[in-house]
mmCIF file of C-alpha atoms in Angstrom:
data_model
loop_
_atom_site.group_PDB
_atom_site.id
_atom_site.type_symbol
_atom_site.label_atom_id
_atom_site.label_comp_id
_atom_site.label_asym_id
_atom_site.label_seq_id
_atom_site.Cartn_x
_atom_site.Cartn_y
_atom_site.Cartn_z
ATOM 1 C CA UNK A 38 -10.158 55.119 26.948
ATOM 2 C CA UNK A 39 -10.009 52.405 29.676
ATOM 3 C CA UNK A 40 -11.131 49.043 28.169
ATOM 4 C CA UNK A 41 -14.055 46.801 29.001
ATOM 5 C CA UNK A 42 -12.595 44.873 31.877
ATOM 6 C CA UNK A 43 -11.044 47.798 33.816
ATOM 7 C CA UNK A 44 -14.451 49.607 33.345
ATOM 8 C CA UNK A 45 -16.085 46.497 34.428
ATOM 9 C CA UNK A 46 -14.350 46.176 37.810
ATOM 10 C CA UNK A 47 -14.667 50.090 38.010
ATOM 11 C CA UNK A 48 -18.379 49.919 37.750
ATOM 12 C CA UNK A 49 -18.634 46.932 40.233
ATOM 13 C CA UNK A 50 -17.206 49.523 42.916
ATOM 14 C CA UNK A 51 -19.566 52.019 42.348
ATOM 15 C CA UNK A 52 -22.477 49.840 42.765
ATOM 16 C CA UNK A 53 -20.935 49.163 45.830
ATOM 17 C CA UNK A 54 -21.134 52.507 47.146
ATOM 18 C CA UNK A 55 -24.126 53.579 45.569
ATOM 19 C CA UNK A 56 -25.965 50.902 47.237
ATOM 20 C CA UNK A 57 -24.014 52.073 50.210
ATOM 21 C CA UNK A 58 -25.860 55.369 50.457
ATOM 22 C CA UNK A 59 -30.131 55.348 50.759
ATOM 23 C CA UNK A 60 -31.260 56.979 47.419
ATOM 24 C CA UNK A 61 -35.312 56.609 47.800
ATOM 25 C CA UNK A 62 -37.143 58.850 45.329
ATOM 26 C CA UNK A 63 -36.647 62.882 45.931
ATOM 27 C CA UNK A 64 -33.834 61.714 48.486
ATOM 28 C CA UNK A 65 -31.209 61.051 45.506
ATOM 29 C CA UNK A 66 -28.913 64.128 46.010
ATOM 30 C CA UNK A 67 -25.832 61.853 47.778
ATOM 31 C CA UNK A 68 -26.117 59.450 45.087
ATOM 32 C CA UNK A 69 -26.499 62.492 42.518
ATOM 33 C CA UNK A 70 -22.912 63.727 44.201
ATOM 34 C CA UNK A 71 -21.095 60.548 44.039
ATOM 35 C CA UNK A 72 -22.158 60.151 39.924
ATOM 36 C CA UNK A 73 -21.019 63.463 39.109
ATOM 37 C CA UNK A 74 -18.257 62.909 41.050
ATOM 38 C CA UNK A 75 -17.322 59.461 39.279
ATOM 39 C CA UNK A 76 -17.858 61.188 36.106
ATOM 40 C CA UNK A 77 -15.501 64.160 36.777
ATOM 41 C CA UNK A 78 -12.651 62.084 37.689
ATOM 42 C CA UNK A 79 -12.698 60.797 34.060
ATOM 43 C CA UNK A 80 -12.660 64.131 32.977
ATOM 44 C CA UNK A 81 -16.060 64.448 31.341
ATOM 45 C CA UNK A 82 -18.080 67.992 32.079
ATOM 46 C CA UNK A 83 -21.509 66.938 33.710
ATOM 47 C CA UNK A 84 -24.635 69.027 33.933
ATOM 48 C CA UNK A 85 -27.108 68.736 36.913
ATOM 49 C CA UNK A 86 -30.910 69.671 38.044
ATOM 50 C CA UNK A 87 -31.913 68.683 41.049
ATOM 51 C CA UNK A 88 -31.059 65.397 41.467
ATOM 52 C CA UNK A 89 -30.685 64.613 37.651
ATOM 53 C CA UNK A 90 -26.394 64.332 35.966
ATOM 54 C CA UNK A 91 -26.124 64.099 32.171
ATOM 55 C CA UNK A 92 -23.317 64.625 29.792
ATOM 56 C CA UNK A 93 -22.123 64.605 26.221
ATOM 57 C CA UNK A 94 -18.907 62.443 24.564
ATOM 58 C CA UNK A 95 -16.030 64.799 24.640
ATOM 59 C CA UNK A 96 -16.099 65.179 20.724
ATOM 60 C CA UNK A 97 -20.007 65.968 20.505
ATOM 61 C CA UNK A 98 -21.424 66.927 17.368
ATOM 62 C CA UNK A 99 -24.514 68.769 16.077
ATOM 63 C CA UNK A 100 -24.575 67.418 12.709
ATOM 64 C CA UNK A 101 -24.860 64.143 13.555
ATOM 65 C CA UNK A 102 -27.125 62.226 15.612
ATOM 66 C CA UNK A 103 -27.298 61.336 19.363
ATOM 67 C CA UNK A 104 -28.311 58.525 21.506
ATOM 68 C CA UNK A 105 -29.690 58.303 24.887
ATOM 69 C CA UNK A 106 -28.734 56.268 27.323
ATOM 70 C CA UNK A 107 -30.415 56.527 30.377
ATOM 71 C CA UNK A 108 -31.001 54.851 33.418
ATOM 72 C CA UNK A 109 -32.153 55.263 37.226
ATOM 73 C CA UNK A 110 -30.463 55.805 40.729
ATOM 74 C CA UNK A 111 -33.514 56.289 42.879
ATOM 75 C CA UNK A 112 -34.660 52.820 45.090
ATOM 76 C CA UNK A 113 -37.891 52.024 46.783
ATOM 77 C CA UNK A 114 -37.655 51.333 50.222
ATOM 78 C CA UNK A 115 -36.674 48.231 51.466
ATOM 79 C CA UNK A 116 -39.390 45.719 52.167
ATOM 80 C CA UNK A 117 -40.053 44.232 55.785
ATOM 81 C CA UNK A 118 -38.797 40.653 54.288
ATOM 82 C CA UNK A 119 -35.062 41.606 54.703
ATOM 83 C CA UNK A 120 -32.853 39.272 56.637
ATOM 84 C CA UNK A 121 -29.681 41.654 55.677
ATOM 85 C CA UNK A 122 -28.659 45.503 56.194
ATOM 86 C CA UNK A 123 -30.103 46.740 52.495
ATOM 87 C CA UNK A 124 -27.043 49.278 52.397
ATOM 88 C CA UNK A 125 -24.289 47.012 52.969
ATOM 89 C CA UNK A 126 -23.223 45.559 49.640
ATOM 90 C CA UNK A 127 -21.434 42.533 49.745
ATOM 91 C CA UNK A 128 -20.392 40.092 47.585
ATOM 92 C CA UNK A 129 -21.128 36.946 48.469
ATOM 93 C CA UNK A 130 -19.813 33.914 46.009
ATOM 94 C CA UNK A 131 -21.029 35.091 42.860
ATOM 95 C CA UNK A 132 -23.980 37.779 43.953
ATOM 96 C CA UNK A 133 -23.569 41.377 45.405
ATOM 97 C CA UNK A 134 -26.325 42.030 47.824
ATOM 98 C CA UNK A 135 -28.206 45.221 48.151
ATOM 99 C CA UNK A 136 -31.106 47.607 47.588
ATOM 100 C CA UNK A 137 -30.758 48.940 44.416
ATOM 101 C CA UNK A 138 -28.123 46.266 43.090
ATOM 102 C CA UNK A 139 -30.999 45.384 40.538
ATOM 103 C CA UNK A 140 -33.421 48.063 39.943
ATOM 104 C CA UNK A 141 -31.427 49.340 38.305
ATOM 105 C CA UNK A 142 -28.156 49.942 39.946
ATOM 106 C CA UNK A 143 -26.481 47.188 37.787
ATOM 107 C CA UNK A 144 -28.305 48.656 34.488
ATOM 108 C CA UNK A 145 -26.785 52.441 35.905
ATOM 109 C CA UNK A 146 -23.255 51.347 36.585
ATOM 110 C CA UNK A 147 -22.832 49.435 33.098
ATOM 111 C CA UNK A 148 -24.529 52.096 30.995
ATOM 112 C CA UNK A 149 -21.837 54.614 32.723
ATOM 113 C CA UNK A 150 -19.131 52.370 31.566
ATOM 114 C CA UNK A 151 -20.479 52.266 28.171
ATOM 115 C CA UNK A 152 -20.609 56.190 28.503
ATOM 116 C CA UNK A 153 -17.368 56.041 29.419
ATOM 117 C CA UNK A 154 -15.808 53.463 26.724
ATOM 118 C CA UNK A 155 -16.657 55.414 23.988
ATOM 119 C CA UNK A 156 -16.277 59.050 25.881
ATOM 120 C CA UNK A 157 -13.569 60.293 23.875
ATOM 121 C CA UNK A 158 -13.237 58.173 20.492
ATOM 122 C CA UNK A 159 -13.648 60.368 17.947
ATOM 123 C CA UNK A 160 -14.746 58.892 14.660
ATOM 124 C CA UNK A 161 -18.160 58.010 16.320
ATOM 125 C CA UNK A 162 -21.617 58.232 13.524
ATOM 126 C CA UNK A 163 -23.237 59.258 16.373
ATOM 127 C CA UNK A 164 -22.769 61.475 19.616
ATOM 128 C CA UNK A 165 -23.544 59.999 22.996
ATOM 129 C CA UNK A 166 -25.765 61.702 26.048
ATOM 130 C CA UNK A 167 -25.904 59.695 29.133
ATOM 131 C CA UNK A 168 -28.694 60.527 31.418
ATOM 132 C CA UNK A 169 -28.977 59.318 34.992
ATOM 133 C CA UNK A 170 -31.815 60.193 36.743
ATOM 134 C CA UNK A 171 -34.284 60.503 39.631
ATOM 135 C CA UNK A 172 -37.594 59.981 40.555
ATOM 136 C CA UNK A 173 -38.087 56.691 38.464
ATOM 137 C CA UNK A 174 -39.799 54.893 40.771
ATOM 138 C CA UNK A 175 -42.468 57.086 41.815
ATOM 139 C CA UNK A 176 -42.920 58.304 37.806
ATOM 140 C CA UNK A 177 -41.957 61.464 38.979
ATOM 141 C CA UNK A 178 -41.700 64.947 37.621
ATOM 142 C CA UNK A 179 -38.532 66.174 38.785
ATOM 143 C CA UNK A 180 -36.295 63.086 36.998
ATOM 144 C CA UNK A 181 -35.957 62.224 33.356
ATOM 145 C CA UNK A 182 -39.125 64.418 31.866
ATOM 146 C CA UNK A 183 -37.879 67.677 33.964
ATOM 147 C CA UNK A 184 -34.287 67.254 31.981
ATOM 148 C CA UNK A 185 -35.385 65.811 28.743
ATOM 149 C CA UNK A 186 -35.916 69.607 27.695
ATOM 150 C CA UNK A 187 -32.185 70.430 28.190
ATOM 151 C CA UNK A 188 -30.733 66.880 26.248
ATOM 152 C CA UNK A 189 -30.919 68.898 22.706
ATOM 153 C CA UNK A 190 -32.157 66.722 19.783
ATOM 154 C CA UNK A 191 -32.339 62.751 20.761
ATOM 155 C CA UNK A 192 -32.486 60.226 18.204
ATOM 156 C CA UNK A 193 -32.323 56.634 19.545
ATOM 157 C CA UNK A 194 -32.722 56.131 23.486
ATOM 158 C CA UNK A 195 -31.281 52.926 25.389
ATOM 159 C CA UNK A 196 -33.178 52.954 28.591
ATOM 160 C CA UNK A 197 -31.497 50.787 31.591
ATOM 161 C CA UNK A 198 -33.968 48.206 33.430
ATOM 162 C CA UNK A 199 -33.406 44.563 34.286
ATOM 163 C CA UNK A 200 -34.325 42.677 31.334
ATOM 164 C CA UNK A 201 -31.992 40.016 31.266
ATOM 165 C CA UNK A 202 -30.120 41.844 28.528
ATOM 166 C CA UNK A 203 -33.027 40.410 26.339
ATOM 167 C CA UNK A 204 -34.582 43.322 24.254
ATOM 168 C CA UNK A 205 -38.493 45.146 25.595
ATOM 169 C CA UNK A 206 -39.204 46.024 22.180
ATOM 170 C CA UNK A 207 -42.563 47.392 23.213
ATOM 171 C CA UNK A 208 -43.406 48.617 26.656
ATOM 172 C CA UNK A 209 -47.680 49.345 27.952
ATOM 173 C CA UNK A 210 -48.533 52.989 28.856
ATOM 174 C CA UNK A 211 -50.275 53.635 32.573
ATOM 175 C CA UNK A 212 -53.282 55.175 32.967
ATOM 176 C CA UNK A 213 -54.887 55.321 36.918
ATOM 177 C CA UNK A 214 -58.188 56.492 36.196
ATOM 178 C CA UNK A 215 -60.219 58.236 39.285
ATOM 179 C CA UNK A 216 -64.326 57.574 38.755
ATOM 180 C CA UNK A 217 -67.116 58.916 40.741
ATOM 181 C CA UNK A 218 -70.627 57.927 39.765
ATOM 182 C CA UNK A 219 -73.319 60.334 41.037
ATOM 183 C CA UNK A 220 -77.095 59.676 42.493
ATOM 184 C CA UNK A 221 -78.930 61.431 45.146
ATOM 185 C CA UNK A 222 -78.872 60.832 49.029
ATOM 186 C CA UNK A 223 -81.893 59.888 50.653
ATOM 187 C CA UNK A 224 -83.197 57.442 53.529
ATOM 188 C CA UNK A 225 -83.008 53.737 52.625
ATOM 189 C CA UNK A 226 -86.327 52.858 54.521
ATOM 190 C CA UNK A 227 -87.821 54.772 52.210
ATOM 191 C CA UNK A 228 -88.324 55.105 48.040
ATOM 192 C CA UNK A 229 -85.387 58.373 48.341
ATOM 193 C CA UNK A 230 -82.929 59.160 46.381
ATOM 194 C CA UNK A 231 -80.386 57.624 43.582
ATOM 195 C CA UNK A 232 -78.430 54.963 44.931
ATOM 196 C CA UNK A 233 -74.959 55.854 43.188
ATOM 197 C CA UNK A 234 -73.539 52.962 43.960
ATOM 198 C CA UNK A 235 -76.132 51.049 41.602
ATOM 199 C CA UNK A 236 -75.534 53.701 39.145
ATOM 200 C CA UNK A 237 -71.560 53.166 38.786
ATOM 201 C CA UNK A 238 -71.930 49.054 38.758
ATOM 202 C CA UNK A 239 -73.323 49.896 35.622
ATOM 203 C CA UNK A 240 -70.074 51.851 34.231
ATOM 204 C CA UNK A 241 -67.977 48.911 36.153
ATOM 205 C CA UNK A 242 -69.187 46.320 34.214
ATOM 206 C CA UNK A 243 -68.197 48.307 31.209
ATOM 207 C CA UNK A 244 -64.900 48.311 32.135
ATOM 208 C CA UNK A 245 -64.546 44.833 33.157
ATOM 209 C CA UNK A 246 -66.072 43.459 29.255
ATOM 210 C CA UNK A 247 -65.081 46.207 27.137
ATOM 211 C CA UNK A 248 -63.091 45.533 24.050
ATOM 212 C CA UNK A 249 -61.182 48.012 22.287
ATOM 213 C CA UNK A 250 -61.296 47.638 18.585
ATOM 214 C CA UNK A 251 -57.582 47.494 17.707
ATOM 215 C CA UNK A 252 -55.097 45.418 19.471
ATOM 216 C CA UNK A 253 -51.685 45.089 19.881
ATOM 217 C CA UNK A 254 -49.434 42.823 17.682
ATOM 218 C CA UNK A 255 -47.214 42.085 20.818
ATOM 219 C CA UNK A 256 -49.567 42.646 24.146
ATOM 220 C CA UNK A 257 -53.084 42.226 22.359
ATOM 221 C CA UNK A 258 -55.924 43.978 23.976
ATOM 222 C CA UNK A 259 -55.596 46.731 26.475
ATOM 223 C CA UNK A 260 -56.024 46.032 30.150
ATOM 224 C CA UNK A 261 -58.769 47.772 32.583
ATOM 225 C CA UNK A 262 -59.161 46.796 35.742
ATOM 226 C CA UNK A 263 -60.663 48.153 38.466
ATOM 227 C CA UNK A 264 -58.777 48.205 42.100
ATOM 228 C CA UNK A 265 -60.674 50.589 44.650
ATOM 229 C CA UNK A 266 -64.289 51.211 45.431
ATOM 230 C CA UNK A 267 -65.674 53.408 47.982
ATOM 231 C CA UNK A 268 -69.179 54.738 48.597
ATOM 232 C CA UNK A 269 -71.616 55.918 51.582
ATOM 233 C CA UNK A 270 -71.223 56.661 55.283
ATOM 234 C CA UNK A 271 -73.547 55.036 57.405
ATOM 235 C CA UNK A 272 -76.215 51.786 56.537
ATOM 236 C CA UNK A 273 -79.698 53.911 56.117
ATOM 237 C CA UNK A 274 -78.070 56.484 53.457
ATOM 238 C CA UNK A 275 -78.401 55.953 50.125
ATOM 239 C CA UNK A 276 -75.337 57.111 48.889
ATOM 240 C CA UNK A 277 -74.629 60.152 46.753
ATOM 241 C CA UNK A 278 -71.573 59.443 45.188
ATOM 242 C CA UNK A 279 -69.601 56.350 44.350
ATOM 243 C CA UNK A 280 -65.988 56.777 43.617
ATOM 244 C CA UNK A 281 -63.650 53.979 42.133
ATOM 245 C CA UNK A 282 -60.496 53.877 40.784
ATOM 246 C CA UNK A 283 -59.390 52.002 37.313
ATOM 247 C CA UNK A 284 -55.995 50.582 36.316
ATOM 248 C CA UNK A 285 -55.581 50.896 32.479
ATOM 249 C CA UNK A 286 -52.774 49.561 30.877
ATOM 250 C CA UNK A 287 -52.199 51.411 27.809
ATOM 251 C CA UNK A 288 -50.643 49.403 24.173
ATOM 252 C CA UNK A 289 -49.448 50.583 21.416
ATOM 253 C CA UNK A 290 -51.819 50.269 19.644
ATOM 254 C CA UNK A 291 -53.152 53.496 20.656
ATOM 255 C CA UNK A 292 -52.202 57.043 22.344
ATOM 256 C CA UNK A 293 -53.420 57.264 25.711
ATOM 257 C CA UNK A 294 -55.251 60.373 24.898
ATOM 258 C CA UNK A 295 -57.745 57.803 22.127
ATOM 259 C CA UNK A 296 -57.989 55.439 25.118
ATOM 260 C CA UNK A 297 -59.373 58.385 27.415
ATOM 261 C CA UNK A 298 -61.563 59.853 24.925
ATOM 262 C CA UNK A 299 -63.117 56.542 24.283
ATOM 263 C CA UNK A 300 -63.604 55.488 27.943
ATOM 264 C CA UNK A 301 -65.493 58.609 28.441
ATOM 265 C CA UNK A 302 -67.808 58.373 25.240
ATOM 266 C CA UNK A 303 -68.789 54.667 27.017
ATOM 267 C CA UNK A 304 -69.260 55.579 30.537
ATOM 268 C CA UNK A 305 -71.856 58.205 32.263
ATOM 269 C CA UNK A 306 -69.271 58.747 35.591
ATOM 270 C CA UNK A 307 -67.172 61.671 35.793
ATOM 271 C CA UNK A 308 -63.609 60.060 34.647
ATOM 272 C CA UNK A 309 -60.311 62.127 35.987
ATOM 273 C CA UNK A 310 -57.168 60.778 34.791
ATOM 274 C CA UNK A 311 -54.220 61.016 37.305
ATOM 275 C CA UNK A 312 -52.082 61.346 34.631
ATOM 276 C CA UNK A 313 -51.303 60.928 30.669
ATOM 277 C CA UNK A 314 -47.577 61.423 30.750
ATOM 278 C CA UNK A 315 -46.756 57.502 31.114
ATOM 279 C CA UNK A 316 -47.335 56.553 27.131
ATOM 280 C CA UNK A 317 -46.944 53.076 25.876
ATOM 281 C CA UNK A 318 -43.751 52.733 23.291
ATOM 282 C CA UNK A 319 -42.722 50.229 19.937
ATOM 283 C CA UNK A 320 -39.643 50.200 18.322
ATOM 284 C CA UNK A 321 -39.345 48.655 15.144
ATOM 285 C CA UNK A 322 -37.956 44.946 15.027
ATOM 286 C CA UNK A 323 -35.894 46.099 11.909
ATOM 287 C CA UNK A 324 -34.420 48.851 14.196
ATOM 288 C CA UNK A 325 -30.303 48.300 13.676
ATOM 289 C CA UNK A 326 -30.142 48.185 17.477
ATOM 290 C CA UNK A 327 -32.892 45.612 18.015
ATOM 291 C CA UNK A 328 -30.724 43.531 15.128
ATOM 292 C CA UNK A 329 -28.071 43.611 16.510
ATOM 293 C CA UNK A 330 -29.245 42.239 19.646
ATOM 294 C CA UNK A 331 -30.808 39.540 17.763
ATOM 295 C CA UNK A 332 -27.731 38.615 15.962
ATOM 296 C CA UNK A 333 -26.417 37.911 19.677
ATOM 297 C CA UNK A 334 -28.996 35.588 20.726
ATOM 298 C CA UNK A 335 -31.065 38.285 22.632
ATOM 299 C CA UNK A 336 -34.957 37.798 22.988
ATOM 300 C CA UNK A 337 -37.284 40.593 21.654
ATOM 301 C CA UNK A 338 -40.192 40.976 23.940
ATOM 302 C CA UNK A 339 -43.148 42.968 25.205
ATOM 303 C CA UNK A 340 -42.582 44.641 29.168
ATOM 304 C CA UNK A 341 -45.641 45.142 30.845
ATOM 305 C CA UNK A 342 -44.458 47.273 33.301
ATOM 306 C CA UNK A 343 -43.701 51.047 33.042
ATOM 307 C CA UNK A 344 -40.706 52.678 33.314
ATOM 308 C CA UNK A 345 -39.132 56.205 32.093
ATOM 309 C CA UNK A 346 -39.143 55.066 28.621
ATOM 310 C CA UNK A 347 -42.941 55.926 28.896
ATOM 311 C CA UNK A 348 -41.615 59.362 29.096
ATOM 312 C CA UNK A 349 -39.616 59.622 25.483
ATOM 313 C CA UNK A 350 -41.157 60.207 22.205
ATOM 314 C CA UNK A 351 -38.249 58.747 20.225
ATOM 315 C CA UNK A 352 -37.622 55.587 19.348
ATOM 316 C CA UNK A 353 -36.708 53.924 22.357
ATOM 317 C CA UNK A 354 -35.500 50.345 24.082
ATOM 318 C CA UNK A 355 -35.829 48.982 27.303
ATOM 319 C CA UNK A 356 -32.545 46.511 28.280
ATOM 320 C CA UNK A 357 -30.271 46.125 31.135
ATOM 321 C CA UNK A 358 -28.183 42.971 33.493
ATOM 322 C CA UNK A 359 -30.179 41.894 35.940
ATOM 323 C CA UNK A 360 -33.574 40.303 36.347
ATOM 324 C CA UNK A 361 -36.877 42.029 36.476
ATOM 325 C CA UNK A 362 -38.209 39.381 38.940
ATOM 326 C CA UNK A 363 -35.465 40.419 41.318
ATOM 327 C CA UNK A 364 -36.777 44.031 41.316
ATOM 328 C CA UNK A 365 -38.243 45.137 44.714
ATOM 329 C CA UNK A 366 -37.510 41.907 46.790
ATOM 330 C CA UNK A 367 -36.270 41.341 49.994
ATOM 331 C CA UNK A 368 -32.651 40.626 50.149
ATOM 332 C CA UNK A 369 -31.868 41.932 46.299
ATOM 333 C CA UNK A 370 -29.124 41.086 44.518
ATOM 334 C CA UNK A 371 -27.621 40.836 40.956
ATOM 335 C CA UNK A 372 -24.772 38.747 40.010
ATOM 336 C CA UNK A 373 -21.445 39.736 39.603
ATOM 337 C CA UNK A 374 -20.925 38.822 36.072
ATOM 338 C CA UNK A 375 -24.237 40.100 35.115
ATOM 339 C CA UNK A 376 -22.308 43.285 35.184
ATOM 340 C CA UNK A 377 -19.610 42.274 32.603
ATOM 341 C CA UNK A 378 -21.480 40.816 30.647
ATOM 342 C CA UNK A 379 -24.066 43.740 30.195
ATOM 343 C CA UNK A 380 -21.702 46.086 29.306
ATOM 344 C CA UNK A 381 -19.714 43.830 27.096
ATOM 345 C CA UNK A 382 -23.554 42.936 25.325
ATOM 346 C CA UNK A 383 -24.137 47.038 25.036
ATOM 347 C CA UNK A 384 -20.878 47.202 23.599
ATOM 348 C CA UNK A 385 -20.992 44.338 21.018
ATOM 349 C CA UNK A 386 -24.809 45.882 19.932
ATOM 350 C CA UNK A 387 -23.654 49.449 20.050
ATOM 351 C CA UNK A 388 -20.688 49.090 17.936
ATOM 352 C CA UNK A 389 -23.030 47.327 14.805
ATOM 353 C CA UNK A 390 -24.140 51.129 14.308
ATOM 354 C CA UNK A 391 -21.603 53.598 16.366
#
């Protein structure tokens, strides 16, 4: 078992070349090779679909129970604000530059180490599975959800995103609703047709005032907004159908099936989810974990943004080095000691109830 500063300055170097190689979503099989790779070399047996590694500690047992940690190596693609080369990751005074050094390569790297650290100790309460996956960013189906099946039983799941190494204790669900109010074409000049457009303000309005009965002890009331409208084709139509789209984010306060069901008991458009997979999550303050982290000094909080831990139906946290801000931006970077730190911080929480 190497110890935390050796697997610190191990996982700095394999940021390095993971930011090295492009890794956007569904074009993660280099970065799949080098992890599996990495892992290999420290003699642990690694599993792989698709684009997706996992593995177990070496002394993995069934009677007891497991946790997940689990984290990301897909990017978006760099932004038009860049002023550097996104793949060449330097370290510059105390920041190493790069796409992906944030979200979530720094989260990835340390949650390997922490793999890693307790790999082969053997009087562990619990097993280990580590989980590094594709398709995060795009909330796609071949990454965590298409491997979850072949994790076994899960008990507790550490998911890696920048958070500051402060604790998302609760994380909203996504819901991208696709509406299409219906009328009846006719000619505007004269008294034809249903004007669908009229007809769907009507449901819009709903959306923008509703307010769901229960609400949230951390985010409060679900969000609805809607972001696209579209309707007719030429000035003397009255249109037939109106279609907009609506941007619900999901508490937990609720499933995202109750939202869905209630939306359409409210509204006379056709509604057609895009999807129900991205659930909103809670964990327990009086978790051991989430203690733990308190005992440190670590902030619980609320994310509003999604991530894969929408896609587990265990208890779950979201917490990782690095800086949600940074996420996405032009010139990313993390700092170097964000690194040690993080794993050090997983470490020091993980070892309360390991």
């Amino acid at each position: 078992m190497a110890d935390i500063a050796t697997l610190t300055q191990q996982a700095v170097t394999l940021l390095q070349q993971l930011i090295s190689i492009p890794s956007f979503s569904k074009e993660e099989d280099r970065t799949a090779d080098l992890i599996e790779q990495t892992l290999q070399q420290h003699g642990v047996q690694t599993h792989r679909k698709l684009n997706n590694i996992w593995a177990w500690n070496k002394h993995f047992d069934a009677a007891k129970p497991t946790i997940l940690l689990n984290s990301h190596h897909d990017t978006v693609k760099p932004n038009s604000g860049y002023t550097r080369d996104p793949y060449d990751a330097k370290i510059e005074g105390d920041k190493l530059f790069g796409l992906g050094s944030n979200d979530a390569g720094g989260c990835l790297v340390s949650l390997i180490a922490v793999f890693l650290y307790y790999f082969d100790k053997t009087d562990l309460k619990y097993n280990f599975c580590l989980a590094t996956t594709a398709e995060e960013e795009i909330s796609g189906v071949n990454g965590l959800e298409l491997i979850i099946p072949d994790l076994g039983e899960l008990d507790f799941g550490i998911v890696g995103e920048p958070t500051l190494m402060d604790l998302a204790v609760a994380e909203r669900g996504l819901m991208v609703l696709d509406c299409t109010g219906h009328g009846k074409a006719g000619h505007a000049a004269r008294e034809e047709g249903e004007n669908a457009i009229y007809k769907a303000l009507a449901d819009i309005k709903w959306f923008r005032n509703y307010k769901f009965p229960k609400e949230s002890e951390v985010f409060g009331p679900i969000k609805m907004s809607v972001t696209i409208i579209s309707a007719g084709s030429q000035h003397n139509v009255v249109p037939a159908t109106c279609t907009f789209t609506v941007d619900v984010r999901v508490t937990d306060a609720y499933r995202n099936e109750e939202v869905l069901e209630i939306i359409r008991e409210h509204v006379k458009c056709d509604v057609k989810p895009r999807s129900i997979r991205l659930k909103p999550s809670k964990i327990d303050k009086n978790h051991p974990f989430v203690q733990a982290g308190i005992a440190l000094g670590r902030t619980p909080y609320g994310s509003p943004t999604t991530s894969d831990q929408s896609l587990l139906d265990i208890q779950s946290i979201k917490v990782g080095p690095g800086d949600s801000a940074r996420s996405h931006m032009a010139d990313e970077f993390i700092y170097v000691d964000e690194i040690g730190k993080g794993i050090a911080l997983y470490v020091e929480m993980l070892d309360k109830i390991v």
